[in-house]
Structures are given as C-alpha cells and as structure tokens.
XYZ file of C-alpha atoms in Angstrom:
330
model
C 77.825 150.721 116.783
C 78.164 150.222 112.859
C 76.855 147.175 111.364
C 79.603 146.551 108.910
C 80.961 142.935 108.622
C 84.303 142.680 107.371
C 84.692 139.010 105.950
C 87.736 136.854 106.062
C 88.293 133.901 104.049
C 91.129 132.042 105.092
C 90.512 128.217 102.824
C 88.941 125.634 104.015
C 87.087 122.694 102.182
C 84.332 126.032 101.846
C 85.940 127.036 98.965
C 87.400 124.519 97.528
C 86.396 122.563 93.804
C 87.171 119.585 91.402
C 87.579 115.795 92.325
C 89.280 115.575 94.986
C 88.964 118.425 96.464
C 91.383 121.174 96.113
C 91.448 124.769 96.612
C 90.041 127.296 93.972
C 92.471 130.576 93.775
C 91.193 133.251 96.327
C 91.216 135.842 93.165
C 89.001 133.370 91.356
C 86.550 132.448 94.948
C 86.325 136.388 96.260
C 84.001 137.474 93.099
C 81.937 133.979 93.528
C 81.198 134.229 97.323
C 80.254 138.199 96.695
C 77.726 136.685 94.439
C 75.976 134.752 97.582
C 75.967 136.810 100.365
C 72.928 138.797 101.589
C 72.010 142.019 100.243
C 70.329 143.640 103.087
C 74.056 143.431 105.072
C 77.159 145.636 104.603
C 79.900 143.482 103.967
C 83.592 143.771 102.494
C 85.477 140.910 101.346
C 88.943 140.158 102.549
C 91.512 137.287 102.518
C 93.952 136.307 105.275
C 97.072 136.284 104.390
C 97.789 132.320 103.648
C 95.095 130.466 102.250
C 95.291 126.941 103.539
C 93.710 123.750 104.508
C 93.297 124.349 108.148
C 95.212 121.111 109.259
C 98.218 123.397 108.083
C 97.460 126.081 110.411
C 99.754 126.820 113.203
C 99.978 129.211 116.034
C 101.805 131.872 113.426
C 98.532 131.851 110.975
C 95.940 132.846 113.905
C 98.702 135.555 115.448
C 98.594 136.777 111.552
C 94.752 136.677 111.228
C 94.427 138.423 114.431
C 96.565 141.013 113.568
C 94.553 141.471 110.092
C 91.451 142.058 112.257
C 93.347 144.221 115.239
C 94.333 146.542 111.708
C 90.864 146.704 110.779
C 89.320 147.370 113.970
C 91.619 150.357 113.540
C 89.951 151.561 110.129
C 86.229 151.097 112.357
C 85.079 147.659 112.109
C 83.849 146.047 114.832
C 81.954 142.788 113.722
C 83.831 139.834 112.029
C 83.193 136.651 110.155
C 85.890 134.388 109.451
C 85.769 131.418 107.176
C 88.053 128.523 108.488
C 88.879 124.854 107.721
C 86.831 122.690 110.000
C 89.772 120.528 110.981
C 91.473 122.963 113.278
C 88.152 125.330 113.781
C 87.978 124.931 117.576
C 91.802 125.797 117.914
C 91.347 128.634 115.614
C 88.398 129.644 117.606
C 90.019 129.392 120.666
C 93.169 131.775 119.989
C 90.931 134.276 118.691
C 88.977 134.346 121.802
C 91.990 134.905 124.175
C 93.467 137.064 122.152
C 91.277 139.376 121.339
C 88.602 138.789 124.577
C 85.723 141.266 124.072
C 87.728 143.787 122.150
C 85.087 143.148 119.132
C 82.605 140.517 117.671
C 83.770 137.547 115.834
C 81.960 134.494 114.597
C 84.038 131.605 113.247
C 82.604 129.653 110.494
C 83.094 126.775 107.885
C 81.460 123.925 106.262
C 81.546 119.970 105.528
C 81.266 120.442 102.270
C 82.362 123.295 99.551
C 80.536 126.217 98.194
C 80.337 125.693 94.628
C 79.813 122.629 92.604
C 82.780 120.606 91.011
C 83.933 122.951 88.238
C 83.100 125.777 90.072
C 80.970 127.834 88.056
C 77.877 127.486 90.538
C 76.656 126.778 94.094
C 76.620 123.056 94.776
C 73.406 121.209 95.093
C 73.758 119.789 98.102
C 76.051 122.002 100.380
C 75.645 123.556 104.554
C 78.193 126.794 103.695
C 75.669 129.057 102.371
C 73.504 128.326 105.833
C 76.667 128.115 107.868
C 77.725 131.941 106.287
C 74.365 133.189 106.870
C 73.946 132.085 110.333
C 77.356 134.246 110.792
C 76.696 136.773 109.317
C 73.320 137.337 111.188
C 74.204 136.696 114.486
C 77.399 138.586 114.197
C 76.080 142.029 114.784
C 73.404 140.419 117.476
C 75.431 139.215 119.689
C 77.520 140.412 122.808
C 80.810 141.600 122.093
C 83.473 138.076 122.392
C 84.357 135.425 119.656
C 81.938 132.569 119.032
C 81.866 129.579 116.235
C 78.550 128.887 113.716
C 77.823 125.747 112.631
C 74.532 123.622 111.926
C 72.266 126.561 113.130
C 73.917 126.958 116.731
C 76.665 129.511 117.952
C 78.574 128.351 120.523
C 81.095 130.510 123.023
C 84.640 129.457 120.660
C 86.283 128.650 123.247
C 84.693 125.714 124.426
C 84.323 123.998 121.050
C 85.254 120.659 120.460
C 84.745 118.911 116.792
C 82.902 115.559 117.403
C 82.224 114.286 114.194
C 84.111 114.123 111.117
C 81.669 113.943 108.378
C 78.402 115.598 109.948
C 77.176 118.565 109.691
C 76.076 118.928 113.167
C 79.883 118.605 113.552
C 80.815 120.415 116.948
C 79.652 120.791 120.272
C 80.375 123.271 122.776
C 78.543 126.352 125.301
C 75.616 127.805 123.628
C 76.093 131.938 122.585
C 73.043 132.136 124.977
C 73.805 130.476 127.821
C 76.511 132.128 130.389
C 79.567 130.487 130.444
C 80.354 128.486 133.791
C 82.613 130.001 135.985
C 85.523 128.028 135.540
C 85.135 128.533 131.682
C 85.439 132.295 132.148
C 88.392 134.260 130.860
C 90.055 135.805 133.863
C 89.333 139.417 133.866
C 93.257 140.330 134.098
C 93.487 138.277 130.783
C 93.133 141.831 127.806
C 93.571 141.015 124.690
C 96.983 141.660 123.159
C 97.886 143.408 120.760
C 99.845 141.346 118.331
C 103.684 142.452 116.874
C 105.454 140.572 114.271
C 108.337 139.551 116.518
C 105.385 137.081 117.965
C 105.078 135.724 114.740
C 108.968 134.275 115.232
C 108.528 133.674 118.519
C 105.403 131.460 117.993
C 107.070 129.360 115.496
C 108.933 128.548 117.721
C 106.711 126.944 120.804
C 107.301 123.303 121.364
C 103.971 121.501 122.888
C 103.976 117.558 123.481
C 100.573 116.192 123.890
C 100.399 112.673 125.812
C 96.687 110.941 126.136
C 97.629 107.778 128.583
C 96.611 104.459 127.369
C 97.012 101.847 130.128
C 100.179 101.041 130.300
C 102.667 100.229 133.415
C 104.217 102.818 135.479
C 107.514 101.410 134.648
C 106.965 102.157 131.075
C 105.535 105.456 131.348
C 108.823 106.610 133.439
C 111.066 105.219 131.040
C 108.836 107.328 128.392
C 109.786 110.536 130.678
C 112.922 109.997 130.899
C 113.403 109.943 126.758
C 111.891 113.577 127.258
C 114.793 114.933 129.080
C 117.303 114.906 126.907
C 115.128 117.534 124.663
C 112.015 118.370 126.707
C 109.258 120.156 124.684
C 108.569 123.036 126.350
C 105.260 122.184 127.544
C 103.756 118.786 128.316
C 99.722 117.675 128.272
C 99.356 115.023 129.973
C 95.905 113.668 129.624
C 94.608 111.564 132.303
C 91.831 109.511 133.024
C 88.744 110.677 134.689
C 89.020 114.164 136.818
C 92.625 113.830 136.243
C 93.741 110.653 138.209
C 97.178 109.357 137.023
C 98.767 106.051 138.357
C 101.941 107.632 139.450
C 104.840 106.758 141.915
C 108.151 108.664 143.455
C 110.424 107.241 140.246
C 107.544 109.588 137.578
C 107.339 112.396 140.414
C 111.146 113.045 140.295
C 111.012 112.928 136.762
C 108.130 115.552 136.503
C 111.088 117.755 138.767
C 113.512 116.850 136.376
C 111.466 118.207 133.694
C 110.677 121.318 135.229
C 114.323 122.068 135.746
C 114.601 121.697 132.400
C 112.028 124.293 131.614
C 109.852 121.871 130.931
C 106.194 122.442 132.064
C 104.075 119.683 132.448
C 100.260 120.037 132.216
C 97.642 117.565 133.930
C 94.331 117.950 131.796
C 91.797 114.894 131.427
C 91.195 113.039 127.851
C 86.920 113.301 129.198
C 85.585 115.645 127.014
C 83.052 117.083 129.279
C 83.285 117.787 133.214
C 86.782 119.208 133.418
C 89.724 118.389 136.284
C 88.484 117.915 139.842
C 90.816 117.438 142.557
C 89.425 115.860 145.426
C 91.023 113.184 145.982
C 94.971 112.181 147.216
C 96.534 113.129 143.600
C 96.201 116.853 144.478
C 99.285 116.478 147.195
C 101.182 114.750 144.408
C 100.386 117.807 141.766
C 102.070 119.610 144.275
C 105.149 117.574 145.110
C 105.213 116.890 141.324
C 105.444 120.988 140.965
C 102.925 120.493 137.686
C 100.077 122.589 136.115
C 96.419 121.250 135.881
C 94.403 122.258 133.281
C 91.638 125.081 134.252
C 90.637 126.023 130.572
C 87.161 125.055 128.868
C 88.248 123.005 126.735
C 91.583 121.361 125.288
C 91.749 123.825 121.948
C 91.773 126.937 124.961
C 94.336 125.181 126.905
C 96.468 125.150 123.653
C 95.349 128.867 123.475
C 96.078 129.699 126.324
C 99.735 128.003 126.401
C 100.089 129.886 123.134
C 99.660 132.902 124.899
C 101.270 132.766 128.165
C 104.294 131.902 125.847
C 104.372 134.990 124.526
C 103.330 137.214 127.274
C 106.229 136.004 129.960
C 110.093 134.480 128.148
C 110.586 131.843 130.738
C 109.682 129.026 131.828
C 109.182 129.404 135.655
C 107.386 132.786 134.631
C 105.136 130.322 132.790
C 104.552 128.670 136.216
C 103.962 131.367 138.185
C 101.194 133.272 136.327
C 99.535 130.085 135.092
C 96.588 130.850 137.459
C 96.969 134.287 137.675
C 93.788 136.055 138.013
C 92.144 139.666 139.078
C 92.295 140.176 142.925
C-alpha cells in the first residue's frame, strides 16, 4: 500500500489571517502550508473546489469533495487528509464516512485557531493547526482503512463526532480510532460506498430536512406546530425527544405524523441526549408504529444527517425512504 497523502484544504479558520479573521487566497495559503509540513512524508497539495467557512457548507460541498477524492483514488492514492472548518467538522466527517465506508483512509482535520500570524507572513505564536495537521498526517497511513477526525491529539471514528465546545481546543468528543465501534454504531455491511455523479450534486441541493429539539411545551401546541408543516412538509423531520426517545404524544399528533407521511413527509424520532442513543422499551414503541415514523439508529446526529443525505439519493421516493431505512445484510 503506498504511503502517499494527498492533502485537501477546503478553508476553515486554519487558514485564515488579519483582524477579524478572514480567509487568505488558497493561491497565496498552498505555498505557506507546503512550507510546514513534514519532510519525512510524501504529500501533494490540493484544494477542494470552494473554499469556505464551513458554516457555509452544505450537502453539495461534501458530494463535491468526495468526488475530488473518489478521482484521486483513481490516479492511486489511498490515504487522505482533509482540512475543514470546525463548525460543521462532525457533519463533514460524517458524509465522508458513509460515503466512502472503507473504500480508503481519511482523517478529517482543523483547528481553533489559524495557521499563520495576522499578516500572514509566518506561523502564529500561539496556534493547535500545526499539531492538529501532524497528528493527521501520521496516523493517516497507520490506521485501518475508514474515515476518522484529529483533533487535540485523539482520532476519533468520524462518524460519531460531536463538537462540544466552541472555543477549546479539546473541542470534540466522539469513539476513539482504537476502540471498536459498538454495534449499533456500525455501518451496515449492505451500506458500499457510492460512487458520486454530478446529477447528485442537483439533487442534493435540493433535500429539505427540518430539525425540531422539543422544549416543554403542551401537546396542544406542538399539534398545532404539525399541522403548519403540512401545507409544505420538509421532506424529512428530526424530531428530538427527551431521554431514550419518550415524546408526550396523543391520537390528535399521531394522525398528524400520518398526515405527514402521506405527504412524503418522513418523520424521524432521535433523542436531543448526546450520549446513550434511542431505547425503546417502554409503551412509545406501539405508538412509533401506529405513528408509521423512523427512529434514529445512527451514532450520532451529524450520521443521521448523513445518512438521510444518502438514502435521499440512493432511492427517489419517499416511501422508498421508509422502507430501506433499516435495511441491513441478511
């Protein structure tokens, strides 16, 4: 296996100068981050093809970036850095890993605070990219074959990120590289990585996704928030719950939730607890099922968007949605 990195800088606060912050040009940052990387590697330079401040990013950028590295996996290389915005990291992190599954290695990668100093003409003092880079760079041709995320000296499994602090640089949290990932954060083994077209790139733009996290509120008012949904439903709605999922609901929201679906609508239970995931065992599984909603089986809420992202543009309807939402090998 060839030890060639390619390197992708897609913006980010890495690579950004002045006061405030702002982008430098990519021709201008290229030649300065050549200047710190480690000699002892093999490792070409590219950009994706927006630079942007990751709370930008959509679903069309990562189907783009993918398709940059699915083009150079053709021309032989297997191992990947990317530099990324820290903002949406964890949802970058998390389309690249069911997208591309264990076709190759990737390691995600950013920083809390930029590269070079204010004018740009030198490494800042004070900075955690060149550590975050390096700690890519040299676990990227060590580890097994899947997509991962570096930050503050740990590599985590990208698709359970989550980013828990805003300002620190022990910023995220998520499954250790080196720990197996529990079963019900496992990608199913029917789920191959696909091969992205540019007609996705279209069809991606155009995915609707309406994320709800319930405050307490009255069941009354929580139907009458439905039912201003079904005049244009998204077409998927998170609905995070309390707890393993529990949801204060009665036969007014249940009909609604039917009204929804027949509107090719699909509603998604998840939880708005970080850690633990959905459990079931109590009377609200009955009303899943007269409800006719989804629960949320992912690792964490960036692969649930991931993995809406991508059912969307394996199956073009809405029931099909439904049906192979828990499809796995037999």
């Amino acid at each position: 296996m060839t030890k060639k990195i390619a390197l992708i800088y897609t913006g980010g606060t890495f690579g950004c100068i002045g006061e405030p912050l702002s982008p430098m040009p990519h021709e201008s940052f290229i030649p300065k981050l050549k200047r710190i990387l480690p000699n002892q590697q093999q490792i070409d330079c590219f950009t994706s093809k927006n630079i942007l401040d990751s709370s930008a990013a959509t679903a069309k950028d990562w189907l783009q970036l993918i398709q940059q590295i699915q083009e150079l996996q053709l021309a032989g290389y297997e191992n990947f850095v990317i530099i990324h915005g820290t903002d949406t990291l964890s949802y970058a992190a998390a389309v690249l890993s069911r997208f591309l599954q264990s076709s190759c290695r990737v390691i995600l990668t950013g920083s809390q605070y930029p590269l070079l100093n204010i004018e740009g003409n030198d490494t800042r003092e004070f900075t955690d990219a060149i550590d975050n880079l390096n700690s890519a760079l040299d676990q990227v041709v060590k580890v097994t074959n899947g997509v991962y995320l570096a930050f503050y000296h740990q590599v985590f499994h990208a698709s359970t990120v989550l980013k828990v602090h805003t300002t620190a640089l022990d910023a995220f949290r998520g499954q250790k590289h080196d720990h197996d990932l529990e079963q019900n954060q496992q990608p199913p083994h029917f789920n191959e990585p696909l091969l992205i077209k540019n007609e996705h790139f279209q069809r991606a733009e155009q995915l609707n996704i309406l994320n709800w996290m319930m405050l307490p509120i009255s069941k009354e008012k929580f139907a009458d928030n439905l039912k201003q949904l079904l005049v244009n439903p998204p077409d998927f709605l998170v609905i995070q719950a309390y707890g393993t999922g529990n949801l204060n609901v009665d036969d007014e929201i249940i009909e609604i939730f039917k009204q929804l679906k027949q509107r090719s609508c699909q509603t998604i239970l998840t939880t708005q607890v970080p850690l633990g995931g959905m459990d079931q065992r109590y009377s609200v599984s009955q009303w899943i099922k007269n409800a006719e909603i989804l629960t949320n089986d992912c690792a964490s809420l960036a692969d649930l968007y991931a993995k809406i992202l991508k059912i969307y543009l394996q199956y073009p309807t809405s029931q099909q949605w439904h049906d192979h939402w828990f499809d796995s090998a037999e």
